[in-house]
C-alpha positions as semicolon CSV with decimal commas, in nm:
position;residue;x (nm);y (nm);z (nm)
1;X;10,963;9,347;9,604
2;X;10,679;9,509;9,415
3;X;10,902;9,427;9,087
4;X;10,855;9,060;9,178
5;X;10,536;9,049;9,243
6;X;10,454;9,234;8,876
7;X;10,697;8,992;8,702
8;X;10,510;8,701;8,881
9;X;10,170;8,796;8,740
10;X;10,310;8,902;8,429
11;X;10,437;8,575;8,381
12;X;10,172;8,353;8,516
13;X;9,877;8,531;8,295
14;X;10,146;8,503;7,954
15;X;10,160;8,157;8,042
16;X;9,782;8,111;8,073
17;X;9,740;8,266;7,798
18;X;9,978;8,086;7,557
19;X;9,826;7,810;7,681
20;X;9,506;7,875;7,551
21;X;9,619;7,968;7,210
22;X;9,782;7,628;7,204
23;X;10,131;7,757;7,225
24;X;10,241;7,594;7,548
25;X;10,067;7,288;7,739
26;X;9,992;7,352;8,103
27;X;9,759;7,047;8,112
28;X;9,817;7,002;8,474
29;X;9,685;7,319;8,528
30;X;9,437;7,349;8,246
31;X;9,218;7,063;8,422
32;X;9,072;7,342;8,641
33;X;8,777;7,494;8,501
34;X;8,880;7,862;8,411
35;X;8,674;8,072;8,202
36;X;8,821;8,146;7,857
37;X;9,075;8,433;7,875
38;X;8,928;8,612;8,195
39;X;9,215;8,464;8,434
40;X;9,507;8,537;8,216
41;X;9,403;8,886;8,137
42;X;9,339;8,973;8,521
43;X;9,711;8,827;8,614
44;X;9,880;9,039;8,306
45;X;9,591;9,360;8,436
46;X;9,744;9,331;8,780
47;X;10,119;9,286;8,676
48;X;10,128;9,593;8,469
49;X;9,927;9,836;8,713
50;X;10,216;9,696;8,986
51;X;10,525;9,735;8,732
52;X;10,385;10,077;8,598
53;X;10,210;10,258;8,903
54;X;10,441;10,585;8,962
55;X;10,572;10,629;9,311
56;X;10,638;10,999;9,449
57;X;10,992;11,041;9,476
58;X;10,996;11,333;9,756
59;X;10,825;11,123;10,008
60;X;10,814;11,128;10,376
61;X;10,745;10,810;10,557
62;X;10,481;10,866;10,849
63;X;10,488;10,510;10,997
64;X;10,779;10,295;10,782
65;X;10,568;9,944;10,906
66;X;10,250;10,056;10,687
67;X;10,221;10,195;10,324
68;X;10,075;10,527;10,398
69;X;10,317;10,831;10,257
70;X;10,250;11,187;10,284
71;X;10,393;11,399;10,114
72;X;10,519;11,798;10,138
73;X;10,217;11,906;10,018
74;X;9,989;11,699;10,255
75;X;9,919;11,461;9,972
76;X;9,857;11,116;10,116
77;X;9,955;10,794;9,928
78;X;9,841;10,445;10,020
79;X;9,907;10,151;9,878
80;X;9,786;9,783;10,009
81;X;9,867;9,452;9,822
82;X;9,724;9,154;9,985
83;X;9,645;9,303;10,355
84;X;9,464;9,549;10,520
85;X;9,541;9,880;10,764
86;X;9,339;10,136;10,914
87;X;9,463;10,492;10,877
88;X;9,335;10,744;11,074
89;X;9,385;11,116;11,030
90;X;9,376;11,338;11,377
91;X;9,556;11,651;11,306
92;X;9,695;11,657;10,994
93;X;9,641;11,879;10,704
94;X;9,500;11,724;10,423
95;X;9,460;11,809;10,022
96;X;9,458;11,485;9,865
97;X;9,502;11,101;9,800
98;X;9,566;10,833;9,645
99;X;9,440;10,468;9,743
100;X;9,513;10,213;9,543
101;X;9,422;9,848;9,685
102;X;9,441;9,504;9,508
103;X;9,376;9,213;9,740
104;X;9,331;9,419;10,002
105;X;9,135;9,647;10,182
106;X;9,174;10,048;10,349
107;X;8,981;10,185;10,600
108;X;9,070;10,610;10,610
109;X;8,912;10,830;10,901
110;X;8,906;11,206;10,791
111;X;8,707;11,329;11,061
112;X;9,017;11,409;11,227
113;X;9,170;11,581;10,950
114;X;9,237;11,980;10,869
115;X;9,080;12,050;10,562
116;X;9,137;12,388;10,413
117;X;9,065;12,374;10,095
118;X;8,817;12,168;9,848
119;X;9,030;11,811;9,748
120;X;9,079;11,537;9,538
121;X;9,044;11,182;9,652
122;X;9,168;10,899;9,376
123;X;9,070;10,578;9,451
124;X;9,140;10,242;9,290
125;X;9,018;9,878;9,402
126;X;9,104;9,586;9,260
127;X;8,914;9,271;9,430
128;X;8,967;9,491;9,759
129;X;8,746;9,740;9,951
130;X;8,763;10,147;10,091
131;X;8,585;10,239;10,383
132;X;8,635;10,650;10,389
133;X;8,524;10,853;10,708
134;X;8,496;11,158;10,608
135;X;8,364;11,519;10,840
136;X;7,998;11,609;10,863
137;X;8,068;11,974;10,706
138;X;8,205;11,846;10,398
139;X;8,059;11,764;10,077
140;X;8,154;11,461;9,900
141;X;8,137;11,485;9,464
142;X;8,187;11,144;9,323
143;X;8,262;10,957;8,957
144;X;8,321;10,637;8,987
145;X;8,422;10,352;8,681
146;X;8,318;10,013;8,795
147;X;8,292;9,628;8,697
148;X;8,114;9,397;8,937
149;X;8,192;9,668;9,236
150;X;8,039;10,023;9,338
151;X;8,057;10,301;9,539
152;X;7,800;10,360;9,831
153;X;7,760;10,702;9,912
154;X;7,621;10,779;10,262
155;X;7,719;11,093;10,401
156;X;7,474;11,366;10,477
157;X;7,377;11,574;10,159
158;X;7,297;11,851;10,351
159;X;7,570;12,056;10,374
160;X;7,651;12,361;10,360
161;X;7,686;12,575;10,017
162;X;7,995;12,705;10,085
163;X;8,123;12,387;10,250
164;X;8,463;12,275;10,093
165;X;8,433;11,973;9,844
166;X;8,646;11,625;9,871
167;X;8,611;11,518;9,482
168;X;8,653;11,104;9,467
169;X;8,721;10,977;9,163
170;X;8,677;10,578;9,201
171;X;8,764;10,274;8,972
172;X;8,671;9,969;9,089
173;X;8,725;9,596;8,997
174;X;8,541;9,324;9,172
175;X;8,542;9,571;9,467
176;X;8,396;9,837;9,658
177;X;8,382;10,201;9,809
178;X;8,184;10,302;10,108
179;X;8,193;10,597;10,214
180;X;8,021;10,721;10,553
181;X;8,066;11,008;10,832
């Protein structure tokens, strides 16, 4: 399915952009008003994240309806295209993520979570949003690479010195990143 969907965008912003060099006429669809080469490049800048984003291939399936994969090594993995899901950690140990979102939007509650150790948190938004709950008695490092989008940081900065450290490393495209405790 997610093969599909990257051939589908793949093909649509080629199109588009053949188009606009002249090479193809799409006049029906050329009387909308679309900026210069933005559109096409976004559809082929979708399709190729889609057809090339690497999927773990020792996974364990917590809940098979939702995207959200943990691994052995308490590394989560979610992925949302086009919807939304709340995730909510109460329990579990946890040394990691990924988030990727495009057209979509995660909301991920830590507060629950057992973290022994300092983390990594990769996040990237594409015209989607991350709302991350994370505990009071950890600190939160972030670097973030956005266009039109940001990351709001607003936990608590006093913490602890010897408090454990969830690192976020955020890229953001006509989205956004809040994270809260």
């Amino acid at each position: 399915m997610k093969q599909i969907f990257a051939l589908v965008f793949i093909t649509i912003g080629a199109l588009l952009l053949l188009n606009k060099m002249g090479y193809v006429s799409l006049e029906w669809f050329t009387r909308i008003d679309w900026s210069k080469y933005a559109l096409p490049l976004i559809f082929i800048f979708i399709g190729l994240i889609l057809l090339l984003s690497r999927q773990k291939r020792d996974e364990t399936f917590i809940n098979p309806d939702i995207d959200m994969v943990m691994d052995d090594n308490a590394h989560l993995y979610i992925n949302e295209m086009f919807s939304g899901n709340n995730y909510i950690m109460s329990g579990e140990r946890f040394l990691g993520a990924e988030i990727n979102t495009i057209l979509g939007g995660v909301r991920l509650d830590l507060r629950g979570a057992v973290i022994e150790r300092d983390c990594d948190l990769k996040i990237k938004t594409i015209l989607g949003g991350v709302k991350l709950y994370v505990p009071d008695n950890i600190r939160i490092e972030t670097s973030s690479s956005c266009f039109i989008g940001g990351v709001k940081n607003r936990v608590n900065k006093c913490v602890a010195p010897n408090a454990h450290v969830l690192r976020i490393q955020a890229e953001c495209i006509l989205g956004g990143i809040t994270i809260k405790h």
